[in-house]
Short mmCIF file of C-alpha atoms in Angstrom, two decimals:
data_model
loop_
_atom_site.label_atom_id
_atom_site.label_comp_id
_atom_site.label_asym_id
_atom_site.label_seq_id
_atom_site.Cartn_x
_atom_site.Cartn_y
_atom_site.Cartn_z
CA MET A 5 -22.09 -4.00 12.24
CA LYS A 6 -18.39 -3.83 12.64
CA VAL A 7 -16.04 -3.48 9.51
CA LEU A 8 -12.24 -3.91 9.73
CA HIS A 9 -10.51 -2.13 6.84
CA THR A 10 -7.01 -2.92 5.89
CA SER A 11 -4.88 -2.82 2.89
CA ASP A 12 -1.34 -3.08 1.26
CA TRP A 13 -0.11 -6.22 2.90
CA HIS A 14 2.48 -6.91 0.23
CA LEU A 15 2.90 -10.57 1.17
CA GLY A 16 6.13 -11.99 -0.28
CA GLN A 17 8.02 -8.70 -0.19
CA GLN A 18 11.86 -9.06 0.12
CA PHE A 19 13.04 -6.11 2.34
CA TYR A 20 16.60 -5.42 1.04
CA GLU A 21 16.90 -9.09 0.19
CA HIS A 22 15.69 -9.96 3.62
CA SER A 23 12.56 -12.22 3.83
CA ARG A 24 9.61 -10.83 5.82
CA THR A 25 7.77 -13.87 6.16
CA HIS A 26 7.97 -14.10 10.02
CA GLU A 27 7.18 -10.37 10.45
CA GLN A 28 4.02 -10.55 8.12
CA GLN A 29 3.06 -13.67 9.94
CA ALA A 30 3.17 -11.75 13.24
CA PHE A 31 0.73 -9.17 11.79
CA LEU A 32 -1.59 -11.84 10.35
CA ASP A 33 -1.62 -13.60 14.05
CA TRP A 34 -2.26 -10.17 15.57
CA LEU A 35 -5.12 -9.45 13.09
CA ALA A 36 -6.70 -12.81 13.53
CA GLU A 37 -6.78 -12.18 17.31
CA THR A 38 -8.23 -8.60 16.60
CA LEU A 39 -11.14 -9.81 14.54
CA VAL A 40 -12.09 -12.01 17.51
CA SER A 41 -11.59 -9.36 20.19
CA GLN A 42 -13.39 -6.62 18.25
CA ASN A 43 -16.13 -9.03 17.10
CA ILE A 44 -15.73 -7.95 13.44
CA ASP A 45 -18.49 -8.84 11.06
CA LEU A 46 -16.72 -7.75 7.79
CA LEU A 47 -13.19 -7.63 6.91
CA LEU A 48 -12.01 -5.50 3.80
CA ILE A 49 -8.63 -5.86 2.17
CA ALA A 50 -8.36 -3.00 -0.13
CA GLY A 51 -5.75 -4.39 -2.69
CA ASP A 52 -1.98 -5.05 -2.87
CA ILE A 53 -2.47 -8.30 -1.00
CA TYR A 54 0.87 -9.44 -2.69
CA HIS A 55 4.05 -7.44 -3.38
CA THR A 56 4.46 -8.84 -7.05
CA ALA A 57 2.08 -10.26 -9.59
CA THR A 58 3.96 -13.61 -9.11
CA PRO A 59 4.27 -13.89 -5.56
CA PRO A 60 6.12 -16.93 -3.88
CA ALA A 61 4.06 -19.95 -3.03
CA SER A 62 4.72 -19.21 0.70
CA ALA A 63 2.91 -15.85 0.25
CA GLU A 64 -0.10 -17.34 -1.15
CA GLN A 65 -0.19 -20.17 1.53
CA GLN A 66 0.03 -17.39 4.20
CA LEU A 67 -2.98 -15.71 2.82
CA TYR A 68 -5.13 -18.92 2.47
CA THR A 69 -4.02 -20.27 5.93
CA PHE A 70 -4.97 -16.92 7.39
CA ILE A 71 -8.48 -17.06 5.76
CA LYS A 72 -8.91 -20.83 6.99
CA GLN A 73 -7.88 -19.94 10.49
CA VAL A 74 -10.02 -16.82 11.03
CA LYS A 75 -13.05 -18.76 9.66
CA LEU A 76 -12.42 -21.46 12.28
CA THR A 77 -12.30 -18.67 15.04
CA CYS A 78 -14.85 -16.24 13.46
CA PRO A 79 -17.34 -18.65 11.76
CA GLU A 80 -19.75 -15.70 10.80
CA LEU A 81 -16.93 -13.57 9.44
CA HIS A 82 -17.06 -12.32 5.84
CA ILE A 83 -14.24 -11.14 3.84
CA VAL A 84 -13.88 -8.98 0.68
CA ILE A 85 -10.57 -8.71 -1.09
CA ILE A 86 -9.93 -6.58 -4.33
CA ALA A 87 -6.78 -6.61 -6.50
CA GLY A 88 -4.26 -4.02 -6.38
CA ASN A 89 -1.81 -2.66 -8.97
CA HIS A 90 0.77 -5.06 -7.49
CA ASP A 91 -1.37 -7.99 -7.83
CA SER A 92 -2.20 -10.07 -10.75
CA ALA A 93 -6.05 -9.85 -11.54
CA ASN A 94 -6.02 -13.23 -13.14
CA ARG A 95 -4.36 -14.78 -9.94
CA ILE A 96 -6.93 -13.36 -7.68
CA GLU A 97 -9.79 -14.33 -9.93
CA THR A 98 -8.70 -17.83 -10.25
CA ALA A 99 -8.89 -18.43 -6.45
CA LYS A 100 -12.62 -17.09 -6.49
CA PRO A 101 -14.44 -20.58 -6.59
CA LEU A 102 -12.47 -21.93 -3.72
CA LEU A 103 -12.54 -18.80 -1.35
CA GLN A 104 -16.30 -18.47 -1.83
CA LEU A 105 -16.38 -21.61 0.39
CA PHE A 106 -15.01 -19.58 3.32
CA ASP A 107 -17.29 -16.59 2.80
CA THR A 108 -14.45 -14.78 0.99
CA HIS A 109 -15.48 -12.61 -1.89
CA VAL A 110 -12.79 -11.55 -4.30
CA VAL A 111 -12.76 -9.10 -7.35
CA GLY A 112 -9.69 -9.01 -9.50
CA ARG A 113 -11.04 -7.25 -12.50
CA PHE A 114 -13.74 -4.91 -13.47
CA ASP A 115 -15.77 -5.68 -16.64
CA LYS A 116 -17.02 -2.58 -18.08
CA GLN A 117 -19.89 -4.58 -19.75
CA ALA A 118 -21.09 -5.86 -16.43
CA PRO A 119 -20.39 -3.17 -13.75
CA GLU A 120 -22.73 -5.04 -11.45
CA GLN A 121 -20.24 -8.05 -11.01
CA VAL A 122 -18.27 -5.83 -8.49
CA ILE A 123 -21.22 -5.41 -6.21
CA LYS A 124 -21.16 -7.76 -3.09
CA SER A 125 -24.13 -7.91 -0.88
CA ILE A 126 -23.30 -9.47 2.38
CA GLY A 127 -25.52 -10.58 5.10
CA THR A 128 -23.86 -10.58 8.32
CA LYS A 129 -25.29 -11.38 11.82
CA ASN A 130 -25.71 -7.60 12.50
CA GLY A 131 -27.16 -6.63 9.05
CA THR A 132 -26.56 -6.38 5.31
CA ALA A 133 -24.03 -4.36 3.72
CA HIS A 134 -23.53 -3.70 -0.05
CA VAL A 135 -19.91 -3.29 -1.13
CA VAL A 136 -18.82 -1.80 -4.36
CA ALA A 137 -15.52 -4.04 -4.56
CA MET A 138 -13.66 -1.87 -7.21
CA PRO A 139 -10.07 -3.31 -7.92
CA PHE A 140 -7.36 -1.25 -9.38
CA LEU A 141 -8.52 -0.05 -12.87
CA ARG A 142 -6.12 -0.33 -15.78
CA VAL A 143 -6.79 1.35 -18.94
CA SER A 144 -8.13 -1.87 -20.37
CA ASP A 145 -10.52 -2.20 -17.79
CA ILE A 146 -12.27 1.16 -18.51
CA SER A 147 -13.73 3.22 -21.40
CA MET A 148 -10.94 5.51 -21.96
CA THR A 149 -10.70 7.23 -25.30
CA SER A 150 -9.02 10.19 -26.97
CA ASP A 151 -12.06 12.21 -25.78
CA ILE A 152 -12.39 10.51 -22.21
CA SER A 153 -9.36 10.98 -19.83
CA TYR A 154 -8.28 8.39 -17.27
CA GLN A 155 -9.97 10.10 -14.49
CA GLN A 156 -13.25 10.58 -16.36
CA ALA A 157 -13.33 6.92 -17.28
CA VAL A 158 -12.63 5.96 -13.74
CA ALA A 159 -15.49 8.39 -12.67
CA GLN A 160 -17.74 6.52 -14.96
CA ALA A 161 -16.74 3.02 -13.87
CA TYR A 162 -17.61 4.03 -10.18
CA ASP A 163 -20.74 5.73 -11.15
CA GLU A 164 -22.05 2.59 -13.06
CA ALA A 165 -20.84 0.41 -10.14
CA ILE A 166 -22.74 2.62 -7.44
CA GLU A 167 -25.84 2.95 -9.51
CA SER A 168 -25.93 -0.88 -9.55
CA ALA A 169 -25.38 -1.18 -5.92
CA LYS A 170 -28.11 1.37 -5.21
CA GLU A 171 -30.61 -1.02 -6.94
CA LYS A 172 -29.71 -3.78 -4.47
CA LEU A 173 -30.59 -1.70 -1.46
CA ARG A 174 -33.71 -3.10 0.05
CA THR A 175 -34.25 -1.04 2.90
CA GLU A 176 -32.87 2.62 4.06
CA HIS A 177 -30.99 0.79 6.87
CA GLU A 178 -28.38 -1.06 4.68
CA PRO A 179 -24.94 0.64 4.42
CA LEU A 180 -23.23 1.30 1.12
CA ILE A 181 -19.41 0.76 1.30
CA VAL A 182 -17.27 1.62 -1.47
CA MET A 183 -13.71 -0.18 -1.97
CA GLY A 184 -10.94 1.25 -4.35
CA HIS A 185 -7.32 0.89 -4.96
CA LEU A 186 -6.08 4.31 -6.49
CA HIS A 187 -4.67 7.55 -5.47
CA ALA A 188 -7.35 9.98 -4.41
CA LYS A 189 -6.36 13.69 -4.75
CA GLY A 190 -5.00 15.04 -1.55
CA GLY A 191 -3.57 11.90 -0.23
CA ASP A 192 0.02 11.98 1.03
CA ILE A 193 2.34 9.37 -0.50
CA SER A 194 5.61 8.06 1.17
CA SER A 195 8.66 9.30 -0.57
CA ASP A 196 10.39 6.14 -1.70
CA SER A 197 8.30 2.92 -1.27
CA GLU A 198 5.29 3.64 -3.41
CA ARG A 199 5.73 3.50 -7.28
CA ASN A 200 5.06 6.85 -8.96
CA ILE A 201 1.21 6.83 -8.93
CA ALA A 202 0.41 10.45 -9.90
CA ILE A 203 2.58 11.32 -12.96
CA GLY A 204 1.38 14.47 -14.20
CA GLY A 205 -1.92 13.92 -12.24
CA PHE A 206 -2.62 10.98 -14.67
CA GLU A 207 -3.59 8.62 -12.04
CA SER A 208 -4.69 11.11 -9.16
CA ILE A 209 -8.50 10.70 -8.92
CA ASN A 210 -10.92 13.09 -7.41
CA ALA A 211 -12.62 11.92 -4.34
CA SER A 212 -15.87 13.29 -5.57
CA ILE A 213 -16.09 9.98 -7.59
CA PHE A 214 -17.34 8.18 -4.50
CA THR A 215 -20.38 10.52 -4.39
CA GLN A 216 -22.56 11.29 -1.57
CA HIS A 217 -24.14 7.74 -1.60
CA ALA A 218 -21.11 6.00 -0.01
CA ASP A 219 -21.43 5.56 3.75
CA TYR A 220 -17.81 4.47 4.01
CA VAL A 221 -15.04 4.45 1.55
CA ALA A 222 -12.27 1.83 2.02
CA LEU A 223 -9.02 2.68 0.05
CA GLY A 224 -5.85 1.11 -0.63
CA HIS A 225 -2.63 2.11 -2.55
CA LEU A 226 -1.31 4.96 -0.39
CA HIS A 227 0.77 3.63 2.55
CA LYS A 228 0.20 6.37 5.06
CA ALA A 229 -3.13 5.99 6.98
CA GLN A 230 -5.31 9.01 6.42
CA SER A 231 -8.73 10.50 5.70
CA VAL A 232 -9.34 12.10 2.16
CA ALA A 233 -10.74 15.43 1.29
CA LYS A 234 -11.32 16.24 4.96
CA SER A 235 -14.05 13.36 4.80
CA GLU A 236 -13.71 11.03 7.97
CA HIS A 237 -15.70 8.22 6.13
CA ILE A 238 -13.17 8.30 3.20
CA ARG A 239 -10.14 6.42 4.30
CA TYR A 240 -6.72 4.89 3.59
CA SER A 241 -5.92 2.37 6.13
CA GLY A 242 -2.25 2.39 4.96
CA THR A 243 0.06 -0.58 4.95
CA PRO A 244 0.31 -2.67 8.37
CA LEU A 245 4.11 -2.85 7.94
CA PRO A 246 6.76 -0.31 6.84
CA MET A 247 7.41 -0.96 3.21
CA SER A 248 10.49 1.52 3.29
CA PHE A 249 12.61 3.35 5.70
CA SER A 250 10.59 6.45 4.83
CA GLU A 251 7.61 4.83 6.47
CA ARG A 252 9.60 3.80 9.69
CA ASN A 253 7.90 6.67 11.81
CA TYR A 254 4.41 6.05 10.51
CA ARG A 255 1.69 4.72 12.94
CA HIS A 256 0.71 1.73 11.13
CA GLN A 257 -2.83 0.64 11.86
CA VAL A 258 -6.03 -1.04 10.53
CA VAL A 259 -9.26 0.92 10.66
CA VAL A 260 -12.46 -0.29 12.45
CA ALA A 261 -15.80 1.39 11.18
CA GLU A 262 -18.94 0.82 13.14
CA PHE A 263 -22.51 1.18 11.69
CA ALA A 264 -25.96 1.33 13.39
CA GLY A 265 -28.11 0.41 10.31
CA LYS A 266 -26.94 2.68 7.60
CA GLN A 267 -25.46 5.19 9.95
CA LEU A 268 -21.51 5.28 10.51
CA THR A 269 -21.21 5.85 14.15
CA SER A 270 -17.67 5.49 14.62
CA VAL A 271 -14.25 5.27 12.74
CA LYS A 272 -11.25 4.36 14.77
CA PRO A 273 -7.78 3.17 14.12
CA LEU A 274 -6.14 0.24 15.84
CA TYR A 275 -2.52 0.20 15.81
CA VAL A 276 -0.54 -2.70 14.59
CA PRO A 277 2.31 -3.52 16.92
CA ARG A 278 5.85 -3.11 15.40
CA HIS A 279 7.38 -6.55 15.21
CA GLN A 280 10.90 -5.48 13.85
CA GLN A 281 12.44 -2.10 14.27
CA LEU A 282 13.83 -0.05 11.28
CA LEU A 283 16.81 2.04 12.08
CA LEU A 284 18.28 4.76 9.90
CA LEU A 285 21.69 6.01 11.08
CA PRO A 286 21.89 8.81 11.29
CA GLU A 287 18.18 9.92 11.31
CA ARG A 288 18.83 12.95 9.46
CA GLY A 289 21.71 14.10 7.00
CA SER A 290 24.98 11.85 7.02
CA ALA A 291 28.02 11.02 9.10
CA ASP A 292 31.51 10.29 8.62
CA LEU A 293 32.83 6.69 9.13
CA ASN A 294 34.01 7.15 12.66
CA SER A 295 30.81 8.56 13.62
CA LEU A 296 28.80 5.95 11.95
CA CYS A 297 30.79 3.33 13.81
CA GLU A 298 30.24 5.03 17.12
CA MET A 299 26.54 5.00 16.37
CA ILE A 300 26.45 1.34 15.72
CA ASN A 301 28.42 0.58 18.99
CA ALA A 302 26.02 2.65 21.03
CA LEU A 303 23.00 0.78 19.86
CA GLU A 304 21.09 -1.26 22.47
CA PHE A 305 19.27 -4.51 21.57
CA ASP A 306 16.53 -6.43 23.40
CA THR A 307 17.87 -9.93 23.15
CA GLU A 308 14.62 -11.66 23.05
CA ALA A 309 13.34 -9.27 20.19
CA PRO A 310 13.80 -10.21 16.38
CA PRO A 311 16.69 -8.44 14.55
CA SER A 312 16.31 -4.81 13.70
CA TYR A 313 16.72 -3.51 10.08
CA VAL A 314 19.49 -0.98 9.79
CA ARG A 315 20.51 1.27 6.94
CA LEU A 316 23.58 3.56 7.15
CA ARG A 317 23.98 6.97 5.67
CA LEU A 318 27.78 7.84 5.03
CA ASN A 319 28.99 11.23 3.97
CA SER A 320 29.95 11.14 0.22
CA SER A 321 33.12 13.13 1.35
CA GLU A 322 34.29 10.23 3.32
CA THR A 323 37.72 9.21 1.82
CA ASN A 324 38.55 5.99 3.54
CA SER A 325 38.53 3.27 0.85
CA GLN A 326 38.05 0.56 3.43
CA PHE A 327 34.80 1.98 4.86
CA ARG A 328 32.79 -1.24 3.98
CA ALA A 329 35.26 -3.71 5.78
CA ILE A 330 35.37 -1.29 8.94
CA ILE A 331 31.56 -1.12 8.96
CA ASP A 332 31.20 -4.76 8.65
CA GLU A 333 33.45 -5.16 11.68
CA ALA A 334 31.39 -2.78 13.59
CA LEU A 335 28.16 -4.61 12.70
CA LYS A 336 29.75 -8.13 13.39
CA ASP A 337 27.78 -10.13 16.08
CA LYS A 338 25.00 -7.55 16.50
CA PRO A 339 21.15 -8.67 15.93
CA ILE A 340 21.00 -6.57 12.64
CA LEU A 341 19.75 -7.14 9.24
CA PHE A 342 21.86 -4.92 7.18
CA CYS A 343 20.04 -2.90 4.49
CA GLY A 344 22.99 -1.10 2.93
CA ILE A 345 24.85 2.04 2.86
CA GLU A 346 23.64 5.50 1.24
CA ARG A 347 26.47 7.83 0.10
CA VAL A 348 24.78 11.23 0.92
CA SER A 349 25.94 14.62 -0.38
CA GLU A 350 24.54 17.38 1.87
CA GLN A 351 23.08 20.43 -0.02
CA SER A 352 23.05 23.04 2.68
CA GLN A 353 21.50 25.88 0.73
CA GLU A 354 18.54 23.82 -0.52
CA GLN A 355 18.47 21.57 2.51
CA HIS A 356 17.93 18.43 0.62
CA GLU A 357 19.96 15.22 -0.20
CA THR A 358 21.48 13.69 -3.26
CA PHE A 359 22.10 9.99 -3.09
CA THR A 360 24.90 8.35 -5.14
CA ASP A 361 23.51 4.96 -4.43
CA LEU A 362 22.57 3.75 -7.75
CA GLY A 363 19.94 1.39 -6.21
CA GLN A 364 17.78 4.63 -5.55
CA VAL A 365 17.58 5.55 -9.23
CA GLU A 366 14.47 3.22 -9.79
CA GLN A 367 12.65 4.97 -6.96
CA LEU A 368 12.99 8.40 -8.61
CA ASP A 369 9.81 10.16 -9.87
CA PRO A 370 9.71 9.50 -13.68
CA MET A 371 8.15 12.98 -14.18
CA THR A 372 11.26 14.52 -12.15
CA LEU A 373 13.59 12.58 -14.64
CA LEU A 374 11.78 13.73 -17.47
CA ALA A 375 12.01 17.50 -16.41
CA LEU A 376 15.78 17.11 -15.87
CA ALA A 377 16.35 15.45 -19.21
CA PHE A 378 14.17 18.10 -20.89
CA ALA A 379 16.22 20.94 -19.34
CA GLN A 380 19.49 19.41 -20.27
CA GLN A 381 18.59 18.19 -23.92
CA VAL A 382 16.00 20.72 -25.13
CA ASP A 383 15.46 24.03 -23.27
CA ALA A 384 16.59 24.66 -19.56
CA ASN A 385 14.12 27.67 -19.44
CA ALA A 386 11.00 26.24 -20.53
CA PRO A 387 8.58 23.87 -18.78
CA VAL A 388 7.99 20.44 -20.11
CA PRO A 389 5.10 20.50 -22.57
CA ASP A 390 1.84 18.90 -21.35
CA ALA A 391 1.68 16.61 -24.46
CA LEU A 392 5.15 15.29 -23.35
CA LYS A 393 3.96 14.51 -19.85
CA ASP A 394 0.89 12.94 -21.16
CA CYS A 395 2.77 10.72 -23.39
CA LEU A 396 5.01 9.69 -20.48
CA ALA A 397 2.04 8.89 -18.39
CA HIS A 398 0.51 6.53 -20.98
CA VAL A 399 3.85 4.82 -21.42
CA ILE A 400 4.33 4.16 -17.52
CA ASN A 401 0.55 3.03 -17.48
CA ALA A 402 1.04 0.57 -20.28
CA MET A 403 4.02 -0.95 -18.25
CA ASP A 404 1.47 -1.78 -15.71
CA GLU A 405 -0.88 -3.57 -17.86
CA GLU A 406 -1.26 -7.07 -17.22
CA PRO A 407 -1.26 -9.50 -20.45
CA ILE A 408 -4.46 -11.45 -20.62
CA THR A 409 -3.65 -15.10 -21.31
#
C-alpha cells in the first residue's frame, strides 16, 4: 500500500495582495500526475486546506475540481481530509455527504462523546488501513478543565480515538495511521508565516500521545517538512508552497509512505517543483537605495517563466525621501510581483534585525510582546509570571474558537 501525505495547502491565500490561484493550480496539477505515476492508494491531507475559514469560491472550486479529476485518473484512490486551525470545521463537515461519493473522507470536528467517529477504515486494492483522522482540536472539542491542561486533554482525545481504531483491526497486517494538525514538541516553525502556535507551551503537544501503536503519523500545521522526536514514522510533510519569504529556501515536498501489510517499509519525500520564485533583496541584512536599484537591474529573468515575487530590504538610515519613486522606476517593465519594502535597522552587536515596517507587527510572537510590555510597565528585572502567560494563552486560543451556528 502506498500512502501520500500532504498538508497546509492554504488555498485562497493572497500573497502580499497577489493571487496565488495559478501557482496553487500548478501544484495540484503536479500532485494529480504524481498520484498516477506513484500508483498511490491513499491520499492524506492533514489540515489547512484553505487559508481562511471563509475561503473564496474559487478556492473551494479548486479543491472539488481536483478531487473530481484525480478520481477520473485514479478511480481506486481514497482521500482523507482533516480540518486545520485555518479551516472552518463546519464548512469542512458540510461537504461530507457529497465528497463521500468520490471516496473522500472528511473530518472537520472531534466529538468527545463519540471519538470513534474520527476513525476511517479504508479498503484499498492493496489492503485495509485504519486512519485516526484527528482534526485541529479547539478547547470546545476536548475535555479541558481547571485540573486538566490542554495538552492532557489532547492526549486523552488521541488515546480514546486510537483505542477505538484498535478495536477495528481485524488482522495483525492492517496498518494504523494517525493524522493530526498540531504543534508537536521539537518541531521547527518558520519565522513569520505561521501564527504563534506554542504560546508558553500551551499548544505544543508531546509526540508521545501518538503511542507505540501508530505505524505512521501524518501531521500538518508546521510548514517545514521534518520528522518529529527523531522518529522517521512521525512526519510533517510541510506546505507545498512557501507561505512567506522565510520559507523561500525550504525544499517543499509531499511524503510517500509505503507499507507491506502493517510494516512501514519506506518513507521518502517527493519534491514539489517551484512554480514561482521568491526573491529577497538583499538575502541578508539591508542595502542603501543605490545598491538596491543595482540589485534589481542585475536580476535576470526567464521570459517563459511566471513573474517572481520580490521583497526589498532598505536600510533604515536611507534619507532619500523619494526612495519609493526611484524603486518603482527600477522595477518598471520587469516580470516582478512587488511584495513591499522593509525598512531594516541593523543591530551589529546582537546580530539581528528590527523591522520598522508596521505590517510586520501582526506577525510578532505575542509572548514576546507580553514580555516587552511587562518589562516596561511592571518590572524590567523580573520574569513574566506563569499565571499571566497562561491567561494570554487562553485568550489567544479563545480567538481561534469557531462559533457554532
